GROMACS .gro file of C-alpha atoms in nm:
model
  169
    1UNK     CA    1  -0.952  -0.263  -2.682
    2UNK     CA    2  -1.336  -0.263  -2.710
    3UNK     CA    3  -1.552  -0.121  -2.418
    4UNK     CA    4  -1.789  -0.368  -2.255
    5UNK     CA    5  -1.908  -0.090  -2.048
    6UNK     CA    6  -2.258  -0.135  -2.220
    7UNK     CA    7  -2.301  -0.522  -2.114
    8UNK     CA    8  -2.215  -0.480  -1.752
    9UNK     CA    9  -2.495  -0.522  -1.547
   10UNK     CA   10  -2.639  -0.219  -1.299
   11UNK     CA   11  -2.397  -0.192  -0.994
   12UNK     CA   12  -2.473  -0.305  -0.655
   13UNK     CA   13  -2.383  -0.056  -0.415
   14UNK     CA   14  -2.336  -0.094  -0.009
   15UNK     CA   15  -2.604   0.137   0.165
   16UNK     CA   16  -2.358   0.160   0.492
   17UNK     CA   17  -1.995   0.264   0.367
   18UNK     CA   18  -1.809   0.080   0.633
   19UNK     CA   19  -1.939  -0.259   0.574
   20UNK     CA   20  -2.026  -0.492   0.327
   21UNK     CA   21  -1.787  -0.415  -0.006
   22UNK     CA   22  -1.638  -0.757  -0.050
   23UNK     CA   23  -2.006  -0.886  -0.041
   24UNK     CA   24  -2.174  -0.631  -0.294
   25UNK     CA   25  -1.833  -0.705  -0.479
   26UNK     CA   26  -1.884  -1.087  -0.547
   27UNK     CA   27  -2.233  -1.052  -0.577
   28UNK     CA   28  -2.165  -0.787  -0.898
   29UNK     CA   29  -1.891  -1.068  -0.970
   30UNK     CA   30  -2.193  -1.315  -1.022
   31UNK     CA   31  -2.364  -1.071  -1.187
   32UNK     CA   32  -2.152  -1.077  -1.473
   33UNK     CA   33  -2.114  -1.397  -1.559
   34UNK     CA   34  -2.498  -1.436  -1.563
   35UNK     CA   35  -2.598  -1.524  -1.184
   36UNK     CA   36  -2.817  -1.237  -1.128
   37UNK     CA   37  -2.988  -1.365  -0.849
   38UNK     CA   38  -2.708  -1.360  -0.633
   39UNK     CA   39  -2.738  -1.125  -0.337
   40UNK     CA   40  -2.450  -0.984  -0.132
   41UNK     CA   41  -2.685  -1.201   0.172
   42UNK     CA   42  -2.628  -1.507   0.009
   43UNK     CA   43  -2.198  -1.429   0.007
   44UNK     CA   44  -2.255  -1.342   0.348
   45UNK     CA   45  -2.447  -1.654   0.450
   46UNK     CA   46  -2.224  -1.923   0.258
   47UNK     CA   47  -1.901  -1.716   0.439
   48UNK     CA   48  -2.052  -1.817   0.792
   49UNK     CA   49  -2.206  -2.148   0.694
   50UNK     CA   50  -1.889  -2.271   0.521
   51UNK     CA   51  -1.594  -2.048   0.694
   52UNK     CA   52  -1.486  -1.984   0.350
   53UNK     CA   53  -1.329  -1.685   0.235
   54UNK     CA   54  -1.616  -1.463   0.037
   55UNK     CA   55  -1.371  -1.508  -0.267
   56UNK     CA   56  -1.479  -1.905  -0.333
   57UNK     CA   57  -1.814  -1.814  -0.358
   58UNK     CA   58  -1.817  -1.771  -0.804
   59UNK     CA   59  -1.636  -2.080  -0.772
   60UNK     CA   60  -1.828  -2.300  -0.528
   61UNK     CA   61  -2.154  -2.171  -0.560
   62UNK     CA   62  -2.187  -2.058  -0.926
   63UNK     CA   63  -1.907  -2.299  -1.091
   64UNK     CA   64  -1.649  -2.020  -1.219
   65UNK     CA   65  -1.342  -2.073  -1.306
   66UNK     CA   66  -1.083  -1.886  -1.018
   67UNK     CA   67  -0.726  -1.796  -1.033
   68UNK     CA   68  -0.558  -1.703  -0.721
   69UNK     CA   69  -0.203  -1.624  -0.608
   70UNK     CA   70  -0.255  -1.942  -0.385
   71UNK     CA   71  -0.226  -2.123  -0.683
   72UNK     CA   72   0.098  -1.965  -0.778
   73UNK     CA   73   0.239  -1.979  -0.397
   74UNK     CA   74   0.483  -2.280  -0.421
   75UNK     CA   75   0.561  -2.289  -0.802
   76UNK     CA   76   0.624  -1.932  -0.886
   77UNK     CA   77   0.721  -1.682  -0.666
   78UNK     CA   78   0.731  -1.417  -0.935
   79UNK     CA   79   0.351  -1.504  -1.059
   80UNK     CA   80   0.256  -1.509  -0.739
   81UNK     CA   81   0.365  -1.158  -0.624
   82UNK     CA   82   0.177  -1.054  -0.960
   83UNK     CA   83  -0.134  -1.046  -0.712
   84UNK     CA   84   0.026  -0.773  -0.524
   85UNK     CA   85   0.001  -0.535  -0.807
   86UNK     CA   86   0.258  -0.246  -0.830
   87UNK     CA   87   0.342   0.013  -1.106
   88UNK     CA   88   0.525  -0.290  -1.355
   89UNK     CA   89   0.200  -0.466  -1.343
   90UNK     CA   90  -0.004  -0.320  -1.598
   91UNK     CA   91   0.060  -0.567  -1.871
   92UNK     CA   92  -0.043  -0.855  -1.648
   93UNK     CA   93  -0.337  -0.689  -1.520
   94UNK     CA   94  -0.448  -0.606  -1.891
   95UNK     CA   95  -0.369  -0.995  -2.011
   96UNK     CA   96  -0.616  -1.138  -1.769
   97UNK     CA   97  -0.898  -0.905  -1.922
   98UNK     CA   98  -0.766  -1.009  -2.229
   99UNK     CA   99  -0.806  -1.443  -2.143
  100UNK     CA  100  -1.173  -1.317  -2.048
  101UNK     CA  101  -1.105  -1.291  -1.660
  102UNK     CA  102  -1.181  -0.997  -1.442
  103UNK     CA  103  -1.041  -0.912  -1.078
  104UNK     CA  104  -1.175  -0.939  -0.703
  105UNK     CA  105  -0.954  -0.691  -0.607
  106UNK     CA  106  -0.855  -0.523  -0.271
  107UNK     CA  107  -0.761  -0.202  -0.260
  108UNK     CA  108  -0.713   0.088   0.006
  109UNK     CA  109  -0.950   0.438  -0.069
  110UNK     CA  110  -0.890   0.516   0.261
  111UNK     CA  111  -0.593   0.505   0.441
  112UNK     CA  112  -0.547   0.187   0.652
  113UNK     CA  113  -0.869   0.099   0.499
  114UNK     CA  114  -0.877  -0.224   0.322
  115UNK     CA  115  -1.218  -0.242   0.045
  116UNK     CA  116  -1.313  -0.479  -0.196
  117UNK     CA  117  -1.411  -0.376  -0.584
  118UNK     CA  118  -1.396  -0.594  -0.900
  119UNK     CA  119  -1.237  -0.475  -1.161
  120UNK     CA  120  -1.366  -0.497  -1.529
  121UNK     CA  121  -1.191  -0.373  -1.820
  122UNK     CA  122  -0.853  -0.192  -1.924
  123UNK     CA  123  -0.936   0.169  -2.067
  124UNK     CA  124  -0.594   0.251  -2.202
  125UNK     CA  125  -0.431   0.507  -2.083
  126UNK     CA  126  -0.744   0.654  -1.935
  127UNK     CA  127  -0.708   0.380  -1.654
  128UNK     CA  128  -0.913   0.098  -1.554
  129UNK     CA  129  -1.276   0.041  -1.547
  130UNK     CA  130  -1.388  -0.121  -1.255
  131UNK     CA  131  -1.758  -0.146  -1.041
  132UNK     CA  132  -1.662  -0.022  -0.689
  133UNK     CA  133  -1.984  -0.023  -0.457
  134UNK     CA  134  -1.923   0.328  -0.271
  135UNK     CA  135  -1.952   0.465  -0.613
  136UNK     CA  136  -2.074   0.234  -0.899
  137UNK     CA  137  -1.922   0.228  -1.217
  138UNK     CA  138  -1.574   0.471  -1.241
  139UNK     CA  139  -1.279   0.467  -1.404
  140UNK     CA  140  -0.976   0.448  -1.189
  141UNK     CA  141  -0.591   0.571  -1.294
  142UNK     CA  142  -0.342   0.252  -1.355
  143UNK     CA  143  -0.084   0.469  -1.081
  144UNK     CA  144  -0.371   0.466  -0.826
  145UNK     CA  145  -0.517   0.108  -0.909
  146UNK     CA  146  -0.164  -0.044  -0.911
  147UNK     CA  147  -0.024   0.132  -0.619
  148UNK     CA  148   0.331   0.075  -0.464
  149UNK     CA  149   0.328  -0.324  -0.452
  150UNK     CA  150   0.425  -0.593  -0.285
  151UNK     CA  151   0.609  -0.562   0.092
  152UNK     CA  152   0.526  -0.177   0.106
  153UNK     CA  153   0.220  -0.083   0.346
  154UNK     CA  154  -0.058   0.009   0.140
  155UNK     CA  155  -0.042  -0.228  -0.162
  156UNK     CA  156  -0.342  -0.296  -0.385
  157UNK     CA  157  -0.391  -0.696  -0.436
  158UNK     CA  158  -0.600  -0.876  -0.681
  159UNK     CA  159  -0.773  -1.176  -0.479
  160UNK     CA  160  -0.935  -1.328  -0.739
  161UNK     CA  161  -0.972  -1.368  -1.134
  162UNK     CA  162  -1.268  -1.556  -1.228
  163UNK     CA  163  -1.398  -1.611  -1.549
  164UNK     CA  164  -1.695  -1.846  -1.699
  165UNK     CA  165  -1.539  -2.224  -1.709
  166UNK     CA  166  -1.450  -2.335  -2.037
  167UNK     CA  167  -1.428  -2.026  -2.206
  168UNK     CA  168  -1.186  -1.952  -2.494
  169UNK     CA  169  -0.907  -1.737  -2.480
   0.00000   0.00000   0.00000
């Protein structure tokens, strides 16, 4: 596994701590994938101008490629509770970094507390690397990041992988 720690761009961290993650989180998404002018005002505008979710912005605005469990809803129920992380997870989470993707993800630091981070790179058995905006760059624990899973109150979910369109794997 080879650390890409070096090529992520700066973080983008929320000055107010109780609002505004999933829009620092998909600007940083932008970030890395080269759309560095992409502000967490510009997530926030297209969400009330379109009534999309903030997840379709790398997609709609900046022509990513997105994976979602949506996509997995009908077809595959297994791939589709995939999203909802949980401690057998691991391998899938470190396959997507592997095809070039990384995760929108949704995750509770406080109890009760849903906040959005994006998550970069598999460390090994140190963890995972992701860019949360509360703190910037961290490495989390895979226990933590995958939490208890689906149907348990609590559960850590990935909303989004994205990666540049057309990209090898």
């Amino acid at each position: 596994m080879q650390d890409q720690s070096d090529r992520q761009p700066s973080p983008l961290l929320q000055s107010d701590p109780h609002e505004g993650c999933i829009l620092f989180s998909v600007a940083y998404l932008c970030h890395c994938f080269g759309h560095h002018d992409v502000t967490p005002e510009q997530v926030q505008a297209f969400r009330e101008q379109t009534h999309k979710q903030e997840a379709m912005f790398p997609q709609l605005k900046c022509g990513l490629q997105m994976k979602r469990h949506w996509d997995h809803y009908e077809e595959s129920k297994e791939e589709w509770q995939r999203y909802w992380l949980g401690p057998l997870t691991r391998s899938w989470v470190e396959q997507q970094f592997t095809e070039g993707y990384i995760g929108l993800v949704i995750v509770e630091r406080t109890a009760g507390r849903a906040h959005a981070l994006v998550a970069l790179e598999s460390r090994g058995e140190e963890g995972i690397y992701v860019m949360d905006p509360l703190y910037g760059h961290r490495v989390d624990t895979w226990e933590w990041f995958l939490a208890v899973g689906p149907g348990y109150h609590g559960c850590h979910h990935i909303d989004g992988w994205y990666k540049q369109k057309g990209r090898a794997t």
